[in-house]
PDB file of C-alpha atoms and ligand atoms in Angstrom:
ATOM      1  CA  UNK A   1       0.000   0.000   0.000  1.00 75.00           C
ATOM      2  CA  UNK A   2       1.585   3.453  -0.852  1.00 85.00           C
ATOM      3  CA  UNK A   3       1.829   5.699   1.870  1.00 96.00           C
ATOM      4  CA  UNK A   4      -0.898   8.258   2.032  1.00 98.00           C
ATOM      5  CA  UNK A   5       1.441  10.968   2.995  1.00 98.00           C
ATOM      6  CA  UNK A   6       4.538  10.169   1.803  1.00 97.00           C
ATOM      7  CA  UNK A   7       6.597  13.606   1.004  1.00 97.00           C
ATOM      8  CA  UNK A   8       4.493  15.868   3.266  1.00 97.00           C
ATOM      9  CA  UNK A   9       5.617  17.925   6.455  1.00 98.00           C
ATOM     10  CA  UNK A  10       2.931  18.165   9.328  1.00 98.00           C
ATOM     11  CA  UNK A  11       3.136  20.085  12.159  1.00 98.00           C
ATOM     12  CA  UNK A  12       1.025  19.061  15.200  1.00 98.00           C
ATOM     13  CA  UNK A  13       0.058  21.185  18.094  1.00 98.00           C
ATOM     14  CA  UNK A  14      -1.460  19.646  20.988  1.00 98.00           C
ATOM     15  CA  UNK A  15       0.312  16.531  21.995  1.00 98.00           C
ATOM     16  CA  UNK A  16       0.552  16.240  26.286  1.00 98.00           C
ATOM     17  CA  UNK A  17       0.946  12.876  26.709  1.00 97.00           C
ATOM     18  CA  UNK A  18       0.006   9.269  24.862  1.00 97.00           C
ATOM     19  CA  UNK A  19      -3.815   9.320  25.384  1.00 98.00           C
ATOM     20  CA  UNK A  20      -3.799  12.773  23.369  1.00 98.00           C
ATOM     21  CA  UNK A  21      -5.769  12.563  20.431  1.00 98.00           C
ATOM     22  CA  UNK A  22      -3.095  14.493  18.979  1.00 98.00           C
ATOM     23  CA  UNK A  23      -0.432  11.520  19.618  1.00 98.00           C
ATOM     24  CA  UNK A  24      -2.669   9.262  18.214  1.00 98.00           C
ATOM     25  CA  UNK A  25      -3.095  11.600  14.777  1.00 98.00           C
ATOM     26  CA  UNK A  26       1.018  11.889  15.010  1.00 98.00           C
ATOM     27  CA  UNK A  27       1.316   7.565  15.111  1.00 98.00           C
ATOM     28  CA  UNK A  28      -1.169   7.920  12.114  1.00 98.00           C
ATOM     29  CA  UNK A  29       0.775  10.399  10.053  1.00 98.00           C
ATOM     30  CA  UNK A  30       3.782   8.383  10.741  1.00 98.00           C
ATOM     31  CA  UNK A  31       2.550   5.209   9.433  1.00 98.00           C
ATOM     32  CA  UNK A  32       1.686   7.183   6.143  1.00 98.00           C
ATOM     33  CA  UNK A  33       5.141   8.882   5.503  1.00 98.00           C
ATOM     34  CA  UNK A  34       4.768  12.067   7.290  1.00 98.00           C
ATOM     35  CA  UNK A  35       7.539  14.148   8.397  1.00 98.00           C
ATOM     36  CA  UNK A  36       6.484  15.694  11.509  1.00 98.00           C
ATOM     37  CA  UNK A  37       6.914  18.922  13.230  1.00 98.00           C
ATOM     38  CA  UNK A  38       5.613  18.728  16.877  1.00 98.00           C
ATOM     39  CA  UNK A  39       5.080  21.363  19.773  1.00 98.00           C
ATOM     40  CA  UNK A  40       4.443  21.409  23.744  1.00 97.00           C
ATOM     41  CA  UNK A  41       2.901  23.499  26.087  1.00 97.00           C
ATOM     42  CA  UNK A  42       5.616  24.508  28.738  1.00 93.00           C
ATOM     43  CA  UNK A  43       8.240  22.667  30.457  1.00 94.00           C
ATOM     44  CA  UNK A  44       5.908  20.416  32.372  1.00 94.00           C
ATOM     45  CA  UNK A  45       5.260  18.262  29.199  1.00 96.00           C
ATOM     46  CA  UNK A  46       9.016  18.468  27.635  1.00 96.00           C
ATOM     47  CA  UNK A  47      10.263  15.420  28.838  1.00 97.00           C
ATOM     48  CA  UNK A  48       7.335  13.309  27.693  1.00 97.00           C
ATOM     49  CA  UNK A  49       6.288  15.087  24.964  1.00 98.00           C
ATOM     50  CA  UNK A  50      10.263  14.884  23.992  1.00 98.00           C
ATOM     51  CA  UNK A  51      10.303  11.507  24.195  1.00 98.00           C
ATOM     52  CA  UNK A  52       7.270  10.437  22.181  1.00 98.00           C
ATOM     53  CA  UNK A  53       8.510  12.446  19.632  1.00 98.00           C
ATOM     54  CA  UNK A  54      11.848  10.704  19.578  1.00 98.00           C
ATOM     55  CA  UNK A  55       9.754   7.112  18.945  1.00 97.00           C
ATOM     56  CA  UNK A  56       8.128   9.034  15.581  1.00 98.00           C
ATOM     57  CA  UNK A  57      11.662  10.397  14.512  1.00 98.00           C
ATOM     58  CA  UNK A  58      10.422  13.853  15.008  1.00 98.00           C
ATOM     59  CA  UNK A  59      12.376  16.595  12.870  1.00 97.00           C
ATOM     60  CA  UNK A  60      11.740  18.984  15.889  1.00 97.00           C
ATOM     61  CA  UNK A  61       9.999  18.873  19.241  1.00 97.00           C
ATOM     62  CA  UNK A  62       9.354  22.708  20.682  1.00 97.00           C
ATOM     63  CA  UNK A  63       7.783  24.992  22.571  1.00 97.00           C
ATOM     64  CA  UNK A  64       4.260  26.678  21.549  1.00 98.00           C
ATOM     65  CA  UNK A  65       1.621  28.535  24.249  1.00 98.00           C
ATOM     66  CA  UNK A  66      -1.037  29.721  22.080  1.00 98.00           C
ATOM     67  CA  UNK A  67      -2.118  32.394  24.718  1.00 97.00           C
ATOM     68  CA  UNK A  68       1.583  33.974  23.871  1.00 97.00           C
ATOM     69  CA  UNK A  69       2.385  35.873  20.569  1.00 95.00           C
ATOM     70  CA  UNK A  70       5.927  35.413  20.913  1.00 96.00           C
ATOM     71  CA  UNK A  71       5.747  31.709  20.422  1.00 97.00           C
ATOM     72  CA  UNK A  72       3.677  32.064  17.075  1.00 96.00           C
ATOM     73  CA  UNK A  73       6.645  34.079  16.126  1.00 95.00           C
ATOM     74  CA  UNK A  74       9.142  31.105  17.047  1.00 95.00           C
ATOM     75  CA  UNK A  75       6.593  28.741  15.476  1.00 95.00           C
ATOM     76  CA  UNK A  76       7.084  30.838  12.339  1.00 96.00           C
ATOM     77  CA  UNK A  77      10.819  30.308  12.527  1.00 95.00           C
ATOM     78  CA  UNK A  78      10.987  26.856  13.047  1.00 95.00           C
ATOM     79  CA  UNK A  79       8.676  25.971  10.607  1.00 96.00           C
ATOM     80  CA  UNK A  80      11.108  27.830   8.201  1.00 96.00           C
ATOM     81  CA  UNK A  81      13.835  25.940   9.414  1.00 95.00           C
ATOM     82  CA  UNK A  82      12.668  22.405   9.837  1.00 95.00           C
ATOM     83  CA  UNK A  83       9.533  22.175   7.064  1.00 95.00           C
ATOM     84  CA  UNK A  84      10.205  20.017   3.870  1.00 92.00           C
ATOM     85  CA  UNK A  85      12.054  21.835   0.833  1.00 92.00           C
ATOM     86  CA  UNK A  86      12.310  25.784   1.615  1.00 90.00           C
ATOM     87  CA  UNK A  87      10.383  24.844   4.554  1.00 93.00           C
ATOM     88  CA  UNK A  88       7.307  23.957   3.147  1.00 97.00           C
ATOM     89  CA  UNK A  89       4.167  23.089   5.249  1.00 98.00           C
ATOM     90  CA  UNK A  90       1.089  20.772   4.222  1.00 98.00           C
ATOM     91  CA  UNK A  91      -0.863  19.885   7.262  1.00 98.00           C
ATOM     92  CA  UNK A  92      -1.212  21.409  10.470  1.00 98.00           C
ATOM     93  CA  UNK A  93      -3.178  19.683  13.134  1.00 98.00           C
ATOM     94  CA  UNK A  94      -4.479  21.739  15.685  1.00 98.00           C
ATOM     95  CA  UNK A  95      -5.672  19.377  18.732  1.00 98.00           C
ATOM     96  CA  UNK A  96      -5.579  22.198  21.822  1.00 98.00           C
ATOM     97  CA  UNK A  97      -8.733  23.451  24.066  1.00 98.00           C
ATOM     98  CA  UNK A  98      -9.068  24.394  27.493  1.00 97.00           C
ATOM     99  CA  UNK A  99     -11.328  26.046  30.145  1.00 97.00           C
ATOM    100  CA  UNK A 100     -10.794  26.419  33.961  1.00 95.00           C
ATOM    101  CA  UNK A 101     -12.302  23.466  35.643  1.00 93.00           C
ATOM    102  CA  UNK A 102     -15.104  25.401  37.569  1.00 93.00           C
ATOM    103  CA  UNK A 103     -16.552  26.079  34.208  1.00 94.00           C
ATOM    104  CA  UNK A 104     -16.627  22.650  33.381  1.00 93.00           C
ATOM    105  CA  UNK A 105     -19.257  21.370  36.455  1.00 89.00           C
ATOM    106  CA  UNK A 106     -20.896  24.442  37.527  1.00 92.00           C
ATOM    107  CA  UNK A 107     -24.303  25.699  35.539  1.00 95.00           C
ATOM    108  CA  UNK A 108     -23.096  27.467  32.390  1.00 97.00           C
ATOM    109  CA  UNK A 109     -25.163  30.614  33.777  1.00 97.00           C
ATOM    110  CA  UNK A 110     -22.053  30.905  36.229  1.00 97.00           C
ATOM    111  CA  UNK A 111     -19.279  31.406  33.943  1.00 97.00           C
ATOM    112  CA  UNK A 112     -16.999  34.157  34.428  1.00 96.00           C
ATOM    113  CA  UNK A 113     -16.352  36.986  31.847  1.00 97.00           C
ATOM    114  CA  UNK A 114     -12.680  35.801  32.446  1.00 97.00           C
ATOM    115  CA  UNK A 115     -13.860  32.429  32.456  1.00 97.00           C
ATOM    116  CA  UNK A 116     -15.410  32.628  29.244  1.00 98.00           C
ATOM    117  CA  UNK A 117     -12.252  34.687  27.497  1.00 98.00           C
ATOM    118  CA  UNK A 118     -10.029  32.660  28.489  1.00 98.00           C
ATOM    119  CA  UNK A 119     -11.625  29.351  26.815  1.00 98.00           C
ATOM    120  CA  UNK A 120     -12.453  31.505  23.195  1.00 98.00           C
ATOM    121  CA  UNK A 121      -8.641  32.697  23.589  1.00 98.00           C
ATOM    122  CA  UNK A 122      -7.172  29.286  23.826  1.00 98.00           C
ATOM    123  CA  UNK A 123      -9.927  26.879  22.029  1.00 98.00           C
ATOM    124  CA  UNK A 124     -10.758  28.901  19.124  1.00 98.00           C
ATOM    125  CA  UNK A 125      -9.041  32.034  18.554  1.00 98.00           C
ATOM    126  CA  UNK A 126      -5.698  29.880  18.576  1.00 98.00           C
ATOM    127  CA  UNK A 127      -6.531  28.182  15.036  1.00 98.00           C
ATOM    128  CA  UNK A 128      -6.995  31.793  13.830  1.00 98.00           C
ATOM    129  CA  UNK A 129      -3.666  32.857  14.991  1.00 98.00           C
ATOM    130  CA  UNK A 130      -2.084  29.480  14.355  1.00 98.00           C
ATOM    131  CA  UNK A 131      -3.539  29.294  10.014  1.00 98.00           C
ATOM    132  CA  UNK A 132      -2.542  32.749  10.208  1.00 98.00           C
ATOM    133  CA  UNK A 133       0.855  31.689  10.827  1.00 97.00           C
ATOM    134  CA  UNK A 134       1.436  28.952   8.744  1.00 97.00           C
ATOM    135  CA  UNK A 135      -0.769  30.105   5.809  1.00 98.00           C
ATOM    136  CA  UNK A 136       2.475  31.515   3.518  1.00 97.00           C
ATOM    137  CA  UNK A 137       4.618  28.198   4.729  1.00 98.00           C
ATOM    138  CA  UNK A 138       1.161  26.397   3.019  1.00 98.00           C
ATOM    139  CA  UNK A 139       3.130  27.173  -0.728  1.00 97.00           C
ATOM    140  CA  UNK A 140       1.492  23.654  -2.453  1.00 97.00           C
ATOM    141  CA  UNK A 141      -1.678  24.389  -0.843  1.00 98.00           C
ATOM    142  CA  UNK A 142      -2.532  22.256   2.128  1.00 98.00           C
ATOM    143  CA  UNK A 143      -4.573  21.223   5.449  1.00 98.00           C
ATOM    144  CA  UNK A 144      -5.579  22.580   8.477  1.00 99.00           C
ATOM    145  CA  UNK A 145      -7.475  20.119  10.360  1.00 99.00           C
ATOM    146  CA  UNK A 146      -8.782  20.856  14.168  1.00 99.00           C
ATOM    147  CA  UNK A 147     -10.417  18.645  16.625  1.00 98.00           C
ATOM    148  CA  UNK A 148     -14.207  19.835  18.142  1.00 98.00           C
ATOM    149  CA  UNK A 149     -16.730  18.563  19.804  1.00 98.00           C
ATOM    150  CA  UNK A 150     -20.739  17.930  19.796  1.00 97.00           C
ATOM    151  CA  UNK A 151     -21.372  20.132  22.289  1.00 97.00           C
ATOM    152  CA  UNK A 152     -20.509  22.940  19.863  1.00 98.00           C
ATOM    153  CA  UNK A 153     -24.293  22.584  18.363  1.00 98.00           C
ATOM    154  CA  UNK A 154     -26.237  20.431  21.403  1.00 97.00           C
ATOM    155  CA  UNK A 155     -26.294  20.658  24.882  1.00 96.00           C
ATOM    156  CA  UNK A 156     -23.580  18.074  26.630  1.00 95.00           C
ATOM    157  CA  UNK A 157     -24.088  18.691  30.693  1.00 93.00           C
ATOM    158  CA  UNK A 158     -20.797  20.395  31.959  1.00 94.00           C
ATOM    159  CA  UNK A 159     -19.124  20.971  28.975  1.00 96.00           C
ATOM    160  CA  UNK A 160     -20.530  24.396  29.249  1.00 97.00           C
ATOM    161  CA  UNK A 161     -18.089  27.211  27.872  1.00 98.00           C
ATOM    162  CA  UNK A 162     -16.294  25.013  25.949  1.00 97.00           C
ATOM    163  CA  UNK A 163     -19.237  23.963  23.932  1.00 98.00           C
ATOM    164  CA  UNK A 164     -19.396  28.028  22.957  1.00 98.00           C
ATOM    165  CA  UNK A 165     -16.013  27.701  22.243  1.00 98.00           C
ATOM    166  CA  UNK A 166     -16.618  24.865  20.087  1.00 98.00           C
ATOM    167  CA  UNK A 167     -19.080  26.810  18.859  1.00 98.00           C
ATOM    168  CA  UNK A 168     -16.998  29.709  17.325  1.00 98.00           C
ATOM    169  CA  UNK A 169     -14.026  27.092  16.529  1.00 99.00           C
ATOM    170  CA  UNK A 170     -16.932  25.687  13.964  1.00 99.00           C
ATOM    171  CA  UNK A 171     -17.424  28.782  12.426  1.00 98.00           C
ATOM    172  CA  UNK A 172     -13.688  30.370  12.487  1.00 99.00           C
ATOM    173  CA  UNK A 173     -13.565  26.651  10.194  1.00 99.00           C
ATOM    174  CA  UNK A 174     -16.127  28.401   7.856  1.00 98.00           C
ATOM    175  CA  UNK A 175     -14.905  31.380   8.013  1.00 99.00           C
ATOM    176  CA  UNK A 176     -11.035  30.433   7.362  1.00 99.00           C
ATOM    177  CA  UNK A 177     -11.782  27.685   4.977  1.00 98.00           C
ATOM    178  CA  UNK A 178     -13.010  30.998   2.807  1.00 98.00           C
ATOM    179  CA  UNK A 179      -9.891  33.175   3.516  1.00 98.00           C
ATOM    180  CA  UNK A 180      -7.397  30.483   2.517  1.00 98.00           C
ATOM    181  CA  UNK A 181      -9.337  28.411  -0.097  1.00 98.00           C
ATOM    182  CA  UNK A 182      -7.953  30.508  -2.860  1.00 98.00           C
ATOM    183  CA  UNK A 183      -4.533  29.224  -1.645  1.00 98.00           C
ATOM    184  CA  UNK A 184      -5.684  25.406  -1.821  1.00 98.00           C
ATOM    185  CA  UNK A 185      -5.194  25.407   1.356  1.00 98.00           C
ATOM    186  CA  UNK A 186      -8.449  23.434   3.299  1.00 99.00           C
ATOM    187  CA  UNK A 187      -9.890  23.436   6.710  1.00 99.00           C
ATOM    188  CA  UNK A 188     -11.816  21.135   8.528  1.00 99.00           C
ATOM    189  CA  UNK A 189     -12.540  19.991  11.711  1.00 99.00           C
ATOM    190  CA  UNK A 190     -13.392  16.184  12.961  1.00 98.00           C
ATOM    191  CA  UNK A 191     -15.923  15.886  15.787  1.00 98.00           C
ATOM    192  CA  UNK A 192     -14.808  13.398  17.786  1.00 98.00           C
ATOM    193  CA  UNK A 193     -16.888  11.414  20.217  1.00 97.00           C
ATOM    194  CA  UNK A 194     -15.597  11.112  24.069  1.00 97.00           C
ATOM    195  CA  UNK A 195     -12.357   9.520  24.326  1.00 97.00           C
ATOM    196  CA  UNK A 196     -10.712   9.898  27.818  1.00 96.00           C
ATOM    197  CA  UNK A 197      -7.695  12.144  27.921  1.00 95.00           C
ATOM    198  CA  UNK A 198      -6.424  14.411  30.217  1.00 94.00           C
ATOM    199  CA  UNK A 199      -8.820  17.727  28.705  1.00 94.00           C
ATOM    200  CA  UNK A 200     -12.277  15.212  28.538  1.00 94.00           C
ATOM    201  CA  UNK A 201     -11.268  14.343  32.215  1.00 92.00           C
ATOM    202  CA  UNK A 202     -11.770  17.890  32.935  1.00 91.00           C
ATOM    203  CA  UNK A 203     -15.312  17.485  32.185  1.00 90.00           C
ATOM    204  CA  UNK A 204     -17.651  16.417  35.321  1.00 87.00           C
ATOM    205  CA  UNK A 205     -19.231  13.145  34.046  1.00 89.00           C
ATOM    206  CA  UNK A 206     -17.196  11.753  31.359  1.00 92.00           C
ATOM    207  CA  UNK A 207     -17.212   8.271  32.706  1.00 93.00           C
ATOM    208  CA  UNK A 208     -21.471   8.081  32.434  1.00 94.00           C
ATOM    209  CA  UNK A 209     -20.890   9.435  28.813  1.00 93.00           C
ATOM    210  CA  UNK A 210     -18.655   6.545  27.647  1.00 96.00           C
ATOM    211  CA  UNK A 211     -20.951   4.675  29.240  1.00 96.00           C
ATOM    212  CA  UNK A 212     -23.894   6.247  27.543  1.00 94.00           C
ATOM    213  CA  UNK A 213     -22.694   5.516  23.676  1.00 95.00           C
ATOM    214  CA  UNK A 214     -22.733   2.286  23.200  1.00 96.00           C
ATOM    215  CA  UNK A 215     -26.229   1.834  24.649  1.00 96.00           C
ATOM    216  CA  UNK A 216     -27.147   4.544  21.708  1.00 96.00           C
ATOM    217  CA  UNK A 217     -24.471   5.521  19.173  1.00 97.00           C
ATOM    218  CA  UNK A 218     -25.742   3.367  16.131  1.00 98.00           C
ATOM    219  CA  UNK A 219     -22.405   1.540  15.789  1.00 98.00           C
ATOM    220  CA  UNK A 220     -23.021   0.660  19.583  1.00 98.00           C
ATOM    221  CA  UNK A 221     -19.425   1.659  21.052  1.00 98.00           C
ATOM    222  CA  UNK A 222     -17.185   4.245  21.812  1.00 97.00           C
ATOM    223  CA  UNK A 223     -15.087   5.485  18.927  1.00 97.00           C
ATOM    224  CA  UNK A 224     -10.843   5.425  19.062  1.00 98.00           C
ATOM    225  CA  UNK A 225      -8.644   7.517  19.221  1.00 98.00           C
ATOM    226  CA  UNK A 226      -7.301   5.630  15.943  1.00 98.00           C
ATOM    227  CA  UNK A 227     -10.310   5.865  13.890  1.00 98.00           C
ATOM    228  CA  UNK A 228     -10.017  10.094  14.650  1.00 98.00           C
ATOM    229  CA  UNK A 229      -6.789  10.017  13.661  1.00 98.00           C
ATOM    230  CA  UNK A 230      -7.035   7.677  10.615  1.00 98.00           C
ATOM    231  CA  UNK A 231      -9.852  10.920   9.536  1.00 98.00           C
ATOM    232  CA  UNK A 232      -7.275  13.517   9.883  1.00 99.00           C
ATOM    233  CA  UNK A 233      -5.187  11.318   7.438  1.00 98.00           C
ATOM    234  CA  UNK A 234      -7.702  11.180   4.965  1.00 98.00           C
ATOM    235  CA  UNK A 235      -8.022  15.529   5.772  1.00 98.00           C
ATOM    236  CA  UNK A 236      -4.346  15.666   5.025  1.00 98.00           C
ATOM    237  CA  UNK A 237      -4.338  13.513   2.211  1.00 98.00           C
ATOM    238  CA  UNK A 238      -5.243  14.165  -1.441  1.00 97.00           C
ATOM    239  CA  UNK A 239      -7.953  11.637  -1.231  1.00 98.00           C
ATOM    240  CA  UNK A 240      -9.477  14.815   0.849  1.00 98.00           C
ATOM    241  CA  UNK A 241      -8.164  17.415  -1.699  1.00 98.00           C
ATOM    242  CA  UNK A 242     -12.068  18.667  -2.224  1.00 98.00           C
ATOM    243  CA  UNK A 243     -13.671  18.812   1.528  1.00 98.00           C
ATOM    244  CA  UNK A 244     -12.933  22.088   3.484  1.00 98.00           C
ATOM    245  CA  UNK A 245     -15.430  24.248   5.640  1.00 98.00           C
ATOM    246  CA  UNK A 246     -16.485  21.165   6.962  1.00 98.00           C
ATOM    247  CA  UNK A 247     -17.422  19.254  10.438  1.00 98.00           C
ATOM    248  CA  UNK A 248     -16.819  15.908   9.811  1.00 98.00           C
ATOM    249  CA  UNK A 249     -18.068  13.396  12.845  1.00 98.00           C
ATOM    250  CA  UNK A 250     -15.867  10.520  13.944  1.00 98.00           C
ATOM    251  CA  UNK A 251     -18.459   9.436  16.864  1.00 98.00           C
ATOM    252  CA  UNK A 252     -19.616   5.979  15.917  1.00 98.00           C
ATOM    253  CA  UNK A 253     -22.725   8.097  14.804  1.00 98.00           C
ATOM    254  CA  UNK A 254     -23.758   8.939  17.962  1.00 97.00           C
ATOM    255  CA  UNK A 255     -24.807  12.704  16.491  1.00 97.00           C
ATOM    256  CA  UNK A 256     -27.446  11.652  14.656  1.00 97.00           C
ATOM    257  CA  UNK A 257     -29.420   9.918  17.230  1.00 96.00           C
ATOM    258  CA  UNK A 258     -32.951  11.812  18.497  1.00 92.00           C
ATOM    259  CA  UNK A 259     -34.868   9.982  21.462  1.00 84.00           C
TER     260      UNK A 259
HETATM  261  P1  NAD B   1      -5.296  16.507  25.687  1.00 74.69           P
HETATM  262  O1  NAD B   1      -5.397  17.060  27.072  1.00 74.69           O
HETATM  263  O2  NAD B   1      -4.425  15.361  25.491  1.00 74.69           O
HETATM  264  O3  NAD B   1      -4.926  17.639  24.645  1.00 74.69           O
HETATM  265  C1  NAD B   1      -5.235  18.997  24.854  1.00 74.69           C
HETATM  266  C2  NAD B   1      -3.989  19.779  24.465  1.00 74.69           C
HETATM  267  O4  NAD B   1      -4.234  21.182  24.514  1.00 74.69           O
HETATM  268  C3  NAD B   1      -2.809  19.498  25.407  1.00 74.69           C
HETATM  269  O5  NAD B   1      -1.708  19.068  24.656  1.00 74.69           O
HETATM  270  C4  NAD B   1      -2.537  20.843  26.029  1.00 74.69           C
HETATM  271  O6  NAD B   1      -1.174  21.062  26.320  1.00 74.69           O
HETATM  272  C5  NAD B   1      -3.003  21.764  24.902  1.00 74.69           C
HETATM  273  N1  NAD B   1      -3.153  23.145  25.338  1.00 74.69           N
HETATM  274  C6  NAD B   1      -4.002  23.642  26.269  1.00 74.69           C
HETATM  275  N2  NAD B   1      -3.762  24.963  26.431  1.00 74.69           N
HETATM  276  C7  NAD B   1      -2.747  25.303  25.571  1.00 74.69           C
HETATM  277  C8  NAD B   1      -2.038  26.495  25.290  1.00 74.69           C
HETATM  278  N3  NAD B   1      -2.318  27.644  25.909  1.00 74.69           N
HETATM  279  N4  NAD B   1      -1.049  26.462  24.347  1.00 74.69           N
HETATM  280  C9  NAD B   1      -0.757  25.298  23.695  1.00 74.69           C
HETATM  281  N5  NAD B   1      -1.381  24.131  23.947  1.00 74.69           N
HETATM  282  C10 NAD B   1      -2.368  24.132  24.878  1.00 74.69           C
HETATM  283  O7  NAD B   1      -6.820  16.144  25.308  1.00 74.69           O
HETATM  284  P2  NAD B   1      -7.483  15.719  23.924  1.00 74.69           P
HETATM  285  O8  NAD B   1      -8.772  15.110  24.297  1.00 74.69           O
HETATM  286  O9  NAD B   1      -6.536  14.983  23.093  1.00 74.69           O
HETATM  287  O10 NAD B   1      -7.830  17.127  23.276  1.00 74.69           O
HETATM  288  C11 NAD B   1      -7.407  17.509  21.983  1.00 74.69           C
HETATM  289  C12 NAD B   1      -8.545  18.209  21.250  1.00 74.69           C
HETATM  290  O11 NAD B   1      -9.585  17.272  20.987  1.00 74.69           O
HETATM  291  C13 NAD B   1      -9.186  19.344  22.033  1.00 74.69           C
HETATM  292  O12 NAD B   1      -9.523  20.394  21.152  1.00 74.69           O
HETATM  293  C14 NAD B   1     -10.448  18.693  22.549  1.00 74.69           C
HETATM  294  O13 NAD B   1     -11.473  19.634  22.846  1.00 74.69           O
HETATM  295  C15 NAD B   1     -10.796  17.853  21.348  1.00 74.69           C
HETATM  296  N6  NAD B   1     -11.788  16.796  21.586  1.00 74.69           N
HETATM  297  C16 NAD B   1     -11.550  15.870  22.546  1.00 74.69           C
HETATM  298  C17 NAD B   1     -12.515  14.889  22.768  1.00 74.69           C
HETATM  299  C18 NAD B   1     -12.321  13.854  23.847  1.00 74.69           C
HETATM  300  O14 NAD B   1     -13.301  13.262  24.278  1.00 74.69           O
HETATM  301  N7  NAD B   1     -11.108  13.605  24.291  1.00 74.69           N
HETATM  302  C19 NAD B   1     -13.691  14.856  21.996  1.00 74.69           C
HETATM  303  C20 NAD B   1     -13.870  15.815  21.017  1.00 74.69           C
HETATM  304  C21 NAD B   1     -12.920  16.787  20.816  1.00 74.69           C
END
């Protein structure tokens, strides 16, 4: 089987540890022939983060808080320096959300202006900031693929803020996929259904939700972290080289359910 991504440079944003979905997307991209570019958030995931990325041969491993501009800046150069020829980018996988914890069990009604901000900042506004970025490094067209969440269009019990920042991460998809179609370049986002990680622990009641889907998802189980990231393949690949502006749900079709 040829590789699906053979030739192409990816840059990932949002691995913490091996349950991230954004591990699971880098293993994926691997398999298919992917060079890949990957980032942490502060020296408390370094080591780890460092060390997964050794196992996938890596090109480079750094540093990127979305909440800080200088980073985007250093994201900027290393792209440059580490992309494929004059540092060429095809896919970037942004995988990154959170929200204080307190907004993730208390009513919504609750939520703090700062609260609320400070979820938008670093769950949505981030792909705007990050595309922005990477856009002119995007120079044979390419992918921008970002991970969301049911409970951008439905109400899920605690997940609260995040849902309206999944909200406006579903439309900054729309409204990018616009901006940078011209330059080929497509973005998407897969809905994923619950898969525990560190973030989805963060949400009160997680365990009665994996519980919940395979009594009513129509496939009757939980979906993997695999089959999400096998989707962001097909994103990155040219087999998805006409979908962009698009939500596409890896849930085990859980979102289509009524009573
Ligand atoms: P995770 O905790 O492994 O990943 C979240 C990542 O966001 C971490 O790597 C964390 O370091 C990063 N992050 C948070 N703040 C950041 C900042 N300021 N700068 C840079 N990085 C920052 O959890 P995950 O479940 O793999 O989450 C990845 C994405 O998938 C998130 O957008 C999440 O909302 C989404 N998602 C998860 C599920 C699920 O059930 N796990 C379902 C649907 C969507």
């Amino acid at each position: 089987m040829p590789e699906l991504l053979a030739g192409k440079t990816a840059l990932i944003l949002g691995v913490a540890n091996k349950w991230s979905l954004a591990y699971a997307i880098a293993q994926a991209f691997r398999r298919e022939g992917a060079k890949l570019l990957l980032t942490y958030q502060g020296e408390r995931q370094k080591e780890t983060v460092g060390e997964l990325g050794a196992e996938l041969g890596a090109a480079a491993i750094f540093e990127c808080d979305v909440t800080r501009d200088e980073d985007l800046v250093k994201l900027a150069d290393t792209v440059r320096q580490h992309g494929g020829p004059n540092g060429r980018l095809d896919t970037l996988v942004h995988s990154i959300a959170f929200a204080n914890r307190e907004d993730l069990s208390r009513p919504f009604v609750e939520t703090s202006r700062a609260g609320y901000l400070l979820a938008q900042d670093v769950s949505a506004y981030s792909l705007v900031s990050a595309a922005r970025t990477i856009a002119p490094f995007m120079t044979e067209g390419g992918s921008v693929i970002t991970l969301t969440y049911l409970g951008a269009t439905r109400v899920v019990t605690n997940y609260n803020v995040m849902g309206v920042a999944k909200a406006a991460l579903e439309a900054c998809v729309r409204y990018l996929s616009s901006d940078l179609g011209p330059s080929n370049i497509r973005v998407n986002a897969i809905s994923a259904g619950p898969v525990k990680t560190v973030s989805a622990r963060g949400v009160a009641g997680l365990t009665k939700m994996l519980e919940a889907m395979p009594l009513r998802a129509p496939l009757r189980r939980n979906c993997t972290p695999e089959e999400v990231a096998d989707t962001a393949v097909f994103l990155a690949s040219d087999l998805g080289r006409g979908v962009t502006g698009n939500v596409l749900f890896v849930d085990a079709g859980y979102q289509v359910m009524g009573f």
